[in-house]
CSV table of C-alpha atoms and ligand atoms in Angstrom, one decimal:
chain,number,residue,atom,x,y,z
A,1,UNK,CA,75.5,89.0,128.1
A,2,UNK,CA,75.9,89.5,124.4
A,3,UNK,CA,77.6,92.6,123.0
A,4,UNK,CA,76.1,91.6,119.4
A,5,UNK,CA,73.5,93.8,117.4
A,6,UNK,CA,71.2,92.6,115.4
A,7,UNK,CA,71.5,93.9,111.8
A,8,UNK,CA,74.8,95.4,111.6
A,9,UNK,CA,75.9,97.9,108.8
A,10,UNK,CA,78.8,96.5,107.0
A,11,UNK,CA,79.7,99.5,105.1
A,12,UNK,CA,79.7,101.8,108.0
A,13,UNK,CA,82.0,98.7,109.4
A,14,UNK,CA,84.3,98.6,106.4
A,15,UNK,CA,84.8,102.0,106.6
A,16,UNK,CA,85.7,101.8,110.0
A,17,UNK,CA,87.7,99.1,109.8
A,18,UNK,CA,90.1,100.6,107.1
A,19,UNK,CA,90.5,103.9,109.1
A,20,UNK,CA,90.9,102.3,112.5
A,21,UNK,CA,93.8,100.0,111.2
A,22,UNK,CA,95.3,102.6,109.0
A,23,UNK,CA,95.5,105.0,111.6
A,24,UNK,CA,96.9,102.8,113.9
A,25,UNK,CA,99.7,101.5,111.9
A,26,UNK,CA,102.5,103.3,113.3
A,27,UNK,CA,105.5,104.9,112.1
A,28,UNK,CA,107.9,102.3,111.4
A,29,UNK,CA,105.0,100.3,109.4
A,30,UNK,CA,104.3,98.1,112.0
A,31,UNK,CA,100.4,97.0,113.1
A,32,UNK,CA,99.7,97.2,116.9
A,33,UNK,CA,97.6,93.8,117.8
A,34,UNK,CA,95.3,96.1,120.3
A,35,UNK,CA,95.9,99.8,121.3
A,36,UNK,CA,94.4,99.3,124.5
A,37,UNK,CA,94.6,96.0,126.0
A,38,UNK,CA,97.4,95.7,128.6
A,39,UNK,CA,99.1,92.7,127.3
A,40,UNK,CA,99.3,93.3,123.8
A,41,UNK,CA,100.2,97.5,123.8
A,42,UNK,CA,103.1,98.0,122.5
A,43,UNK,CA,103.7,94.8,120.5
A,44,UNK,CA,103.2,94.2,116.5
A,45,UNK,CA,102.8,90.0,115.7
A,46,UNK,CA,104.0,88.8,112.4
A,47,UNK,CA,101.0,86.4,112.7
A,48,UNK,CA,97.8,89.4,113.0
A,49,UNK,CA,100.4,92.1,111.3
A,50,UNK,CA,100.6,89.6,108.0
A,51,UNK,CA,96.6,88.6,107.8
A,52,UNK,CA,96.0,92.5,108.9
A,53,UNK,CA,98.4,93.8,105.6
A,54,UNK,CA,96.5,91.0,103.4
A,55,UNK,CA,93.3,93.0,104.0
A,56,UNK,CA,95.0,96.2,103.3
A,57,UNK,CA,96.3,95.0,100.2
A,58,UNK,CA,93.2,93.4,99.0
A,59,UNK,CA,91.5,96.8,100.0
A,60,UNK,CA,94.3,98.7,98.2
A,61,UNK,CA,96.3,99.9,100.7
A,62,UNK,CA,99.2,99.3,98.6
A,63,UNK,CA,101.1,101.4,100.6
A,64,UNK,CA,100.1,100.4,104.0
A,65,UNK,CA,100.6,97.3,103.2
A,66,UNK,CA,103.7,97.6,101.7
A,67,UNK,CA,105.2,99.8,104.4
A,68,UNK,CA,104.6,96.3,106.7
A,69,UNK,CA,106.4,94.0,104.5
A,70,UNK,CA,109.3,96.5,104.6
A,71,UNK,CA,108.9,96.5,108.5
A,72,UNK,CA,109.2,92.7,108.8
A,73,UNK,CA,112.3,92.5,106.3
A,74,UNK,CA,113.8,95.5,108.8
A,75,UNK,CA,113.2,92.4,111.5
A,76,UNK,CA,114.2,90.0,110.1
A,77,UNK,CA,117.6,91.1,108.2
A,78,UNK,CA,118.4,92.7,112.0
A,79,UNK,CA,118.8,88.8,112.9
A,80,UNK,CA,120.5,87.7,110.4
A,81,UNK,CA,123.4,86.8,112.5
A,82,UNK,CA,121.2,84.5,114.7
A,83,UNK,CA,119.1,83.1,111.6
A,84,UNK,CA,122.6,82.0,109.8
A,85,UNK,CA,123.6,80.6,113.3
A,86,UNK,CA,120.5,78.4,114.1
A,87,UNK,CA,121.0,77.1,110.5
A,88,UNK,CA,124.9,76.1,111.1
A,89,UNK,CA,123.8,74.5,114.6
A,90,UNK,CA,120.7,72.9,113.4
A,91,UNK,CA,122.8,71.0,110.5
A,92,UNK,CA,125.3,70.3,112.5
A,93,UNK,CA,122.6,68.6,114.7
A,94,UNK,CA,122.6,70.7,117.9
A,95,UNK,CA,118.9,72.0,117.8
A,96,UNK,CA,119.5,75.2,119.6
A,97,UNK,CA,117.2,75.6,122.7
A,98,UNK,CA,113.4,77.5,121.9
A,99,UNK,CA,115.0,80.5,123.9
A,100,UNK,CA,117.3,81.0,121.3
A,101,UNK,CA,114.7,80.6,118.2
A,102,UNK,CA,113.1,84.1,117.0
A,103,UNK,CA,110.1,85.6,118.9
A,104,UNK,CA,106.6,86.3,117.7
A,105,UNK,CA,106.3,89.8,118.1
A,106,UNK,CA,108.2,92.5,118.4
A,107,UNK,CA,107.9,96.0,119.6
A,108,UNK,CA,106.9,98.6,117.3
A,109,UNK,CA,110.9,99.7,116.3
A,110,UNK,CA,111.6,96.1,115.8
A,111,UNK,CA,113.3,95.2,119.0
A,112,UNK,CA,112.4,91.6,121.2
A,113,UNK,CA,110.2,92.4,123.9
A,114,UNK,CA,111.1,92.8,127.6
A,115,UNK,CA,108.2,91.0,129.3
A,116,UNK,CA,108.2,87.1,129.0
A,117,UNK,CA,106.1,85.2,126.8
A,118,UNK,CA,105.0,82.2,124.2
A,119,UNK,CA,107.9,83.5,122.0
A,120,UNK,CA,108.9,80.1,119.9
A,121,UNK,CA,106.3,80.5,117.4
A,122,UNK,CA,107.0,79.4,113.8
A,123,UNK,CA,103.9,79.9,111.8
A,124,UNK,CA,104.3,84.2,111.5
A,125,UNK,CA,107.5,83.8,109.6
A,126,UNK,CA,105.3,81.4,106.8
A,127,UNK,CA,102.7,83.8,106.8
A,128,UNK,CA,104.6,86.9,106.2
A,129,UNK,CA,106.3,85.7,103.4
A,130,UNK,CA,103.1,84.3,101.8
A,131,UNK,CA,100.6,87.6,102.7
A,132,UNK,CA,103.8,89.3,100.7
A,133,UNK,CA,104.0,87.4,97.8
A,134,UNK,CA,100.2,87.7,97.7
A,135,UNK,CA,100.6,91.0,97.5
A,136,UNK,CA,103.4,91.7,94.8
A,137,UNK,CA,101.1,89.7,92.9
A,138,UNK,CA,97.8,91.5,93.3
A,139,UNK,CA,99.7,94.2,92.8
A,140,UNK,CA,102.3,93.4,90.1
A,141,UNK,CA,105.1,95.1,92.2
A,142,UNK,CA,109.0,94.2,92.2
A,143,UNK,CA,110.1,91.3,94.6
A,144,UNK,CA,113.5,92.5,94.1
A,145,UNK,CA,113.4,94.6,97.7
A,146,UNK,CA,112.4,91.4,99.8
A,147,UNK,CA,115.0,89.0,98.2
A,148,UNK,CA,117.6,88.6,101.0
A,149,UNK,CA,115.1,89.0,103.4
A,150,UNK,CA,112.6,86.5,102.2
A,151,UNK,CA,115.2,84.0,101.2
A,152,UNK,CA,117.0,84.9,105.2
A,153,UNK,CA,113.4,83.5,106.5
A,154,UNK,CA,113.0,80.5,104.1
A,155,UNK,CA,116.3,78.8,105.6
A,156,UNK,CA,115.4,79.6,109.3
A,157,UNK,CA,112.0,78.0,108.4
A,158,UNK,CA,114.0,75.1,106.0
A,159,UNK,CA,116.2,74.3,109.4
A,160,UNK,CA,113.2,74.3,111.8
A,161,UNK,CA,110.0,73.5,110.6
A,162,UNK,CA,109.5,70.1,112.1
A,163,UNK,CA,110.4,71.3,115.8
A,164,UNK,CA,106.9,71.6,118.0
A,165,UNK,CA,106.5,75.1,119.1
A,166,UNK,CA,104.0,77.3,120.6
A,167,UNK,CA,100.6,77.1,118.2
A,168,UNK,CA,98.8,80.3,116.5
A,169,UNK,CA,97.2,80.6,120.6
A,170,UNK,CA,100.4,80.5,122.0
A,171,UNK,CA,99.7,77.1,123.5
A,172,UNK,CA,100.7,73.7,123.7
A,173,UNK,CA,104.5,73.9,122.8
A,174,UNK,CA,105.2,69.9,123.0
A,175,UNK,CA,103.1,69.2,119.5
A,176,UNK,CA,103.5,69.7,116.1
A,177,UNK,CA,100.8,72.3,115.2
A,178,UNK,CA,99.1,71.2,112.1
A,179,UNK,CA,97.8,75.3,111.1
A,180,UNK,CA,101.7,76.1,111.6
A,181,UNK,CA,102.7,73.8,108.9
A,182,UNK,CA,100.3,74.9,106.6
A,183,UNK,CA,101.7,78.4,107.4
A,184,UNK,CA,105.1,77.4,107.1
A,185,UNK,CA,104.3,75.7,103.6
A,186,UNK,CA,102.4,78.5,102.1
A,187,UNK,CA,105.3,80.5,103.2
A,188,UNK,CA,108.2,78.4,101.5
A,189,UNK,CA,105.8,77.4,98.7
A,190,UNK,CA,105.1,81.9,98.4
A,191,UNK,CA,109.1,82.5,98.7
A,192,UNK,CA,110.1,80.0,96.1
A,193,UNK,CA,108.9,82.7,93.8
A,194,UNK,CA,111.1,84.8,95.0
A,195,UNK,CA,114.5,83.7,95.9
A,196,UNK,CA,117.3,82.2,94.1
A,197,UNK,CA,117.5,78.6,92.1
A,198,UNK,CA,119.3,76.5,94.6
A,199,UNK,CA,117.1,77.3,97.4
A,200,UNK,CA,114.2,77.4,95.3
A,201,UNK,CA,114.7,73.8,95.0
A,202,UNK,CA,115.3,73.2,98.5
A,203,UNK,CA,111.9,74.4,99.6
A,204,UNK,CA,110.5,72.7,96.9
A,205,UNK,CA,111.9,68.9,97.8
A,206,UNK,CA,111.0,70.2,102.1
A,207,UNK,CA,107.3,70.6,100.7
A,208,UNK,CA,107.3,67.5,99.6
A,209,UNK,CA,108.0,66.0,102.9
A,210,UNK,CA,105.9,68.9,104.9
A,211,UNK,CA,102.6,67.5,102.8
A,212,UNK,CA,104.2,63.5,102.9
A,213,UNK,CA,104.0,64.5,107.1
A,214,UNK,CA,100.3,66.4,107.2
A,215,UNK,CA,99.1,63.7,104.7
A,216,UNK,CA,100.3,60.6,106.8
A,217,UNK,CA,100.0,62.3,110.9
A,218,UNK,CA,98.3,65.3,110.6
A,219,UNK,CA,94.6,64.5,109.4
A,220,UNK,CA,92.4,62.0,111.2
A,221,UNK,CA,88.6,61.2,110.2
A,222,UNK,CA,89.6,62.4,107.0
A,223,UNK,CA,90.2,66.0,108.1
A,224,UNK,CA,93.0,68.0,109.4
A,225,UNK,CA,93.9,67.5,113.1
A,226,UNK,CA,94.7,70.3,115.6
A,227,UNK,CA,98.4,69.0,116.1
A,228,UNK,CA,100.2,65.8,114.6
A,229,UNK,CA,98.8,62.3,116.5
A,230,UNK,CA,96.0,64.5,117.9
A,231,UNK,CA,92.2,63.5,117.4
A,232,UNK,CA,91.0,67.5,117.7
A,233,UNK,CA,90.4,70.2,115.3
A,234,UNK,CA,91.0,73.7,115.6
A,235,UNK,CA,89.3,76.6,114.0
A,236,UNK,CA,92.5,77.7,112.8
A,237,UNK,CA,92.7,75.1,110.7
A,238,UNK,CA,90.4,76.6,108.0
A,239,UNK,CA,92.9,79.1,106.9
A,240,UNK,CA,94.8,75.6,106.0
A,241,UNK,CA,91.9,75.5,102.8
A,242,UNK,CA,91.8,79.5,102.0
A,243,UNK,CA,93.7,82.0,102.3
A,244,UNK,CA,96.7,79.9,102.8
A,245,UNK,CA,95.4,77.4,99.9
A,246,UNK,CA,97.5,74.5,101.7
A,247,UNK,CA,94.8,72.3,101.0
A,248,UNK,CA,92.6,72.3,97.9
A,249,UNK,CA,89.4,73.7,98.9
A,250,UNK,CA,87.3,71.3,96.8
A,251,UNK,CA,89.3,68.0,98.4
A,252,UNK,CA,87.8,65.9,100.9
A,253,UNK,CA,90.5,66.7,103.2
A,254,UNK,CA,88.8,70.4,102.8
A,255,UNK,CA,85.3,69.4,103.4
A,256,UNK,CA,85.6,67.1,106.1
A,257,UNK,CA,87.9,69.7,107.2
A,258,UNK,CA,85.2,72.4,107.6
A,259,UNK,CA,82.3,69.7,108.4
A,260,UNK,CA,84.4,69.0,112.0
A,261,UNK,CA,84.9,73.2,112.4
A,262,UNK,CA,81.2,73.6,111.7
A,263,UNK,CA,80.0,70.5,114.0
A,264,UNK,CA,82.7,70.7,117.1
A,265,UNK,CA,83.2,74.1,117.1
A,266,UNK,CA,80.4,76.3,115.6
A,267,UNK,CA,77.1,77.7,117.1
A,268,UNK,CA,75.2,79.6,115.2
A,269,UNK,CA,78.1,81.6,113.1
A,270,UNK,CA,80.0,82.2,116.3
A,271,UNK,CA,83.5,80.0,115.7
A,272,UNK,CA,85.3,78.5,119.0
A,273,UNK,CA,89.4,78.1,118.8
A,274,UNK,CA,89.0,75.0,120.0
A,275,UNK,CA,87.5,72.3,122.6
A,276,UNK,CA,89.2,72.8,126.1
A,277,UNK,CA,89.6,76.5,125.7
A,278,UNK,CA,89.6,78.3,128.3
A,279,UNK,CA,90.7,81.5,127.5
A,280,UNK,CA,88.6,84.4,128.6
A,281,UNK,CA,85.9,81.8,129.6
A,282,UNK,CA,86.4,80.2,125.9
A,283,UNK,CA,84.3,82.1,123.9
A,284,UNK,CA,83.7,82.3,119.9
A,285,UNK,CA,86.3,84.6,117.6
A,286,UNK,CA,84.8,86.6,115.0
A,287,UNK,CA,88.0,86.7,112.9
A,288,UNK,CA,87.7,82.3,113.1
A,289,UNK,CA,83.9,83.1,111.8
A,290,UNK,CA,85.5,85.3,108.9
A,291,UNK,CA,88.7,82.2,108.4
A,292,UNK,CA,85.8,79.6,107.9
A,293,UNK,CA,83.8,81.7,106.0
A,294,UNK,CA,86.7,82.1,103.4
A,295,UNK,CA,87.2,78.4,103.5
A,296,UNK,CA,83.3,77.9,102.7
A,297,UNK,CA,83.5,80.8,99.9
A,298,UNK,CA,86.9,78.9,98.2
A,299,UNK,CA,84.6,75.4,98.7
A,300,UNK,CA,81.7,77.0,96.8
A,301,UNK,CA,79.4,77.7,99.9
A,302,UNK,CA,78.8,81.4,99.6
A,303,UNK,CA,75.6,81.2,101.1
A,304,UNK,CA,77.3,80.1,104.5
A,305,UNK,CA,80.0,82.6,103.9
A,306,UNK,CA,77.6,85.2,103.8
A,307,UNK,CA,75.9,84.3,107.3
A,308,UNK,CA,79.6,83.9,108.9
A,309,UNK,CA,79.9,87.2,108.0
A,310,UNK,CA,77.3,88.9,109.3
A,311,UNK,CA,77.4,86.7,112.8
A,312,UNK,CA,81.5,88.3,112.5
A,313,UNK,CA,79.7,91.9,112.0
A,314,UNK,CA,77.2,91.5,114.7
A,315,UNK,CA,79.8,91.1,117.2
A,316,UNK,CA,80.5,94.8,117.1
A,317,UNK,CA,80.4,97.2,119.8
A,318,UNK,CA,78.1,100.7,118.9
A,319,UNK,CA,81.1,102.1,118.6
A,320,UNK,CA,82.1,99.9,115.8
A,321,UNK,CA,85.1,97.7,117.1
A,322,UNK,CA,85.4,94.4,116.8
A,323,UNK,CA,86.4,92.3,119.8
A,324,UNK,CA,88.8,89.1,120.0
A,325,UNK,CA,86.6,86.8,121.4
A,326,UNK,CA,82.9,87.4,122.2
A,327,UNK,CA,81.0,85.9,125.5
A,328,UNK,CA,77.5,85.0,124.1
A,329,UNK,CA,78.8,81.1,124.3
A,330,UNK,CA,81.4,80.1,126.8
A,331,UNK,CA,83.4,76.7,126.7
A,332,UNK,CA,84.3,77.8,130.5
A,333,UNK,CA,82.5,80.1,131.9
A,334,UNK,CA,84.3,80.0,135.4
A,335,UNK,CA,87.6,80.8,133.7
A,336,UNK,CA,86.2,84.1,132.6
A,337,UNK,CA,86.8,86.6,135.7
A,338,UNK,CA,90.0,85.4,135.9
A,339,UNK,CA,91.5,86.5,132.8
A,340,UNK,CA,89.5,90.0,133.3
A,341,UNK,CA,90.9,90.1,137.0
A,342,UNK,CA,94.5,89.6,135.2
A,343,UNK,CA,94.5,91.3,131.7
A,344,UNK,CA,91.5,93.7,131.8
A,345,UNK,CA,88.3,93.4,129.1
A,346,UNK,CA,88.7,91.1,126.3
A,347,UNK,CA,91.1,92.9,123.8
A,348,UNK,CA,88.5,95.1,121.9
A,349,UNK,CA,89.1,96.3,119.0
A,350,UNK,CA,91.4,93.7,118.0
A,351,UNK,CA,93.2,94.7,114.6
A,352,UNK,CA,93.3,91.4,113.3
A,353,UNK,CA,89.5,90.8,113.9
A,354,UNK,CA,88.8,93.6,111.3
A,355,UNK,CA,90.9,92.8,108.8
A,356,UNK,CA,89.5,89.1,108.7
A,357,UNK,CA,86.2,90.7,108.5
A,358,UNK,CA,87.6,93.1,105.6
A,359,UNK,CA,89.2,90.3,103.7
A,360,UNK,CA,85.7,88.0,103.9
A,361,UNK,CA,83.5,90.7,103.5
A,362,UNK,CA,85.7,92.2,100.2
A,363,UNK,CA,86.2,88.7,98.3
A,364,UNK,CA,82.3,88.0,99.0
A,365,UNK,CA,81.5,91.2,97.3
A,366,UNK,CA,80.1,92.5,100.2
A,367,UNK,CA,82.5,95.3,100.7
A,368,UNK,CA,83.2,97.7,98.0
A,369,UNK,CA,86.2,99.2,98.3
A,370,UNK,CA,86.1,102.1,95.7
A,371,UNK,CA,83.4,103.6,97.6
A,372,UNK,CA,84.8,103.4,100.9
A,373,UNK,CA,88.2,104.7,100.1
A,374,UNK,CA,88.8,108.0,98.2
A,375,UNK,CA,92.2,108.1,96.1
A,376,UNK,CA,92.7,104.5,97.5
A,377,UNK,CA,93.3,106.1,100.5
A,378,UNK,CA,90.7,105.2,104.1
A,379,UNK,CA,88.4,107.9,104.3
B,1,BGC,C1,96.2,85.1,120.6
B,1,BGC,C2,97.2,85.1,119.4
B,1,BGC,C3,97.4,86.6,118.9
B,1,BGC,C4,97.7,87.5,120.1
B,1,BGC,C5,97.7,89.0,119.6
B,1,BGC,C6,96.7,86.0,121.6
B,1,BGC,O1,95.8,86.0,122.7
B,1,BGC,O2,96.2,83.8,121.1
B,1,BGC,O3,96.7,84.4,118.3
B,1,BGC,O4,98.4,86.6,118.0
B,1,BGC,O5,96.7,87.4,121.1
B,1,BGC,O6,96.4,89.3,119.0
């Protein structure tokens, strides 16, 4: 059964959106995944918490946004002692073990987490450091403040990128996830802007080989593949063409790209993460509707963008919140109770859904976000 209205209202959405995530955000400046489902409470991810302070920035949450950035420096300048080691072992050619890489969330006060999970994740450190440089540039601020910190993540990306990890699903740890090295690039590419000369150059000649090693393993049928060697795609991929801008939205990389998202993965605007899913049953994720809809918009397609983001708003309960995952089309429907039986509902709201839907809906136009903020503050 379908939890999806027919016509939804996207201002009365945008305005929720912005209050829901900025009064959520807690105290330390982190952003909480889900407040209420049992596997994510208590736990901020650098992956949702950078595309969720994107959307607060490009809604001009300057502050909110800013106040995350300062959170993720906090974690990352806490490890500095393990970052400098795993660059002195990985040079010295002892790849330390994925236990010993950094997680890929955190508690709210910045701590690793007690309970176990897909920790080794490398595409969250990429994508903080490129939703920040976005953002000092939207909002002509100072990069002075992020310096060591930025430059602190650059080298612990520099030393590991090419090592398979967990993926942006927190699956498949034996590949070489294709969406994490476009994260990972637009990451180095963003902190080059930032940091000193001599490692400025360094990312710039490890760009070189990261696009030499997409270019030549990661794209098959002339569009991006779900990990190196693979065949697949994933719907993550379309952040590879816009936000992230790893690939040039008008290549044929890029529209071959969003042809196989469209034709594997699609029905109607409803966006699968991938074939084989079986997650919750497998069903379609409004914030992958609101990814490919960006990728469309930066292609030229607004007229698909637009339709992405209405299926994205239609997937909203009456009480406004956007779930992870909605059940109107399941890959595996026999896998479904048993996620509920272990985890409880699908997370609902899910932060991350409405910022993607924030982000789409403000770059299409759709959303203005003078009137649904007063001072530039939520209202
Ligand atoms: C998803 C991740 C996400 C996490 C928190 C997981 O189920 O696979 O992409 O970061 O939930 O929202």
């Amino acid at each position: 059964m379908s939890t999806r209205r027919p016509r939804p209202d996207i201002d009365a959405l945008a305005r929720r959106s912005l209050r829901l995530i900025g009064a959520l955000q807690t105290t330390e400046g982190a952003y909480p995944a889900s407040p209420t489902f049992s596997a994510y409470v208590g736990y901020s991810w650098l992956r949702d918490g950078a595309f969720i302070a994107d959307a607060m920035s490009s809604a001009g949450q300057v502050d909110s946004a800013g106040r995350f950035f300062e959170w993720c420096a906090d974690v990352v300048l806490r490890r500095a002692g393990a970052i400098e080691w795993i660059v002195e072992e990985t040079s010295a050619g002892r790849r330390p073990p994925a236990e010993h890489m950094l997680p890929a969330r955190f508690t709210f006060s910045g701590d690793d987490g007690t309970d176990d999970w897909w920790d080794f994740q490398l595409d969250g450190y990429g994508t903080w450091l490129w939703a920040l440089a976005a953002h000092l540039t939207r909002h002509q601020l100072d990069p002075a403040p992020y310096r060591e910190a930025a430059a602190l993540t650059a080298r612990y990306l520099l030393a590991s990128w090419e090592r398979p990890c967990y993926d942006w699903w927190e699956e498949h740890a034996q590949h070489v996830h294709v969406s994490t090295l476009a994260c990972v690039a637009a990451g180095l590419d963003a902190a080059a802007s930032i940091v000193d000369t001599d490692l400025s150059a360094d990312i710039r000649s490890e760009l070189t080989a990261i696009r030499r090693l997409v270019m030549t393993q990661g794209i098959g049928g002339g569009h991006l593949l779900k990990w190196l060697g693979s065949t697949a795609v994933d719907g993550s991929l379309a952040a590879a063409i816009a936000p992230l801008g790893f690939v040039d939205p008008h290549s044929e990389v890029a529209r071959r790209t969003i042809s196989a998202i469209e034709s594997h993965l699609t029905v109607e605007g409803g966006v699968h993460r991938y074939l084989g899913d079986t997650f919750f049953g497998g069903g379609q994720w409004p914030l992958l509707s609101c990814f490919l809809g960006l990728a469309h918009l930066a292609a030229g397609d607004t007229g698909r963008a637009n339709a992405l983001l209405d299926w994205a708003a239609s997937t909203a309960t009456d009480d406004l919140d956007l779930p992870e995952q909605t059940p109107g089309h399941l890959i595996a429907p026999g896998m479904r109770q048993e996620w509920i039986d272990r985890w409880g509902p699908v997370a609902t709201p899910l932060l991350w859904s409405h910022a993607m839907f924030l982000r789409l809906g403000i770059a299409l136009g759709r959303i203005d976000v003078e009137a649904i903020t007063t001072d530039g503050v939520a209202q």
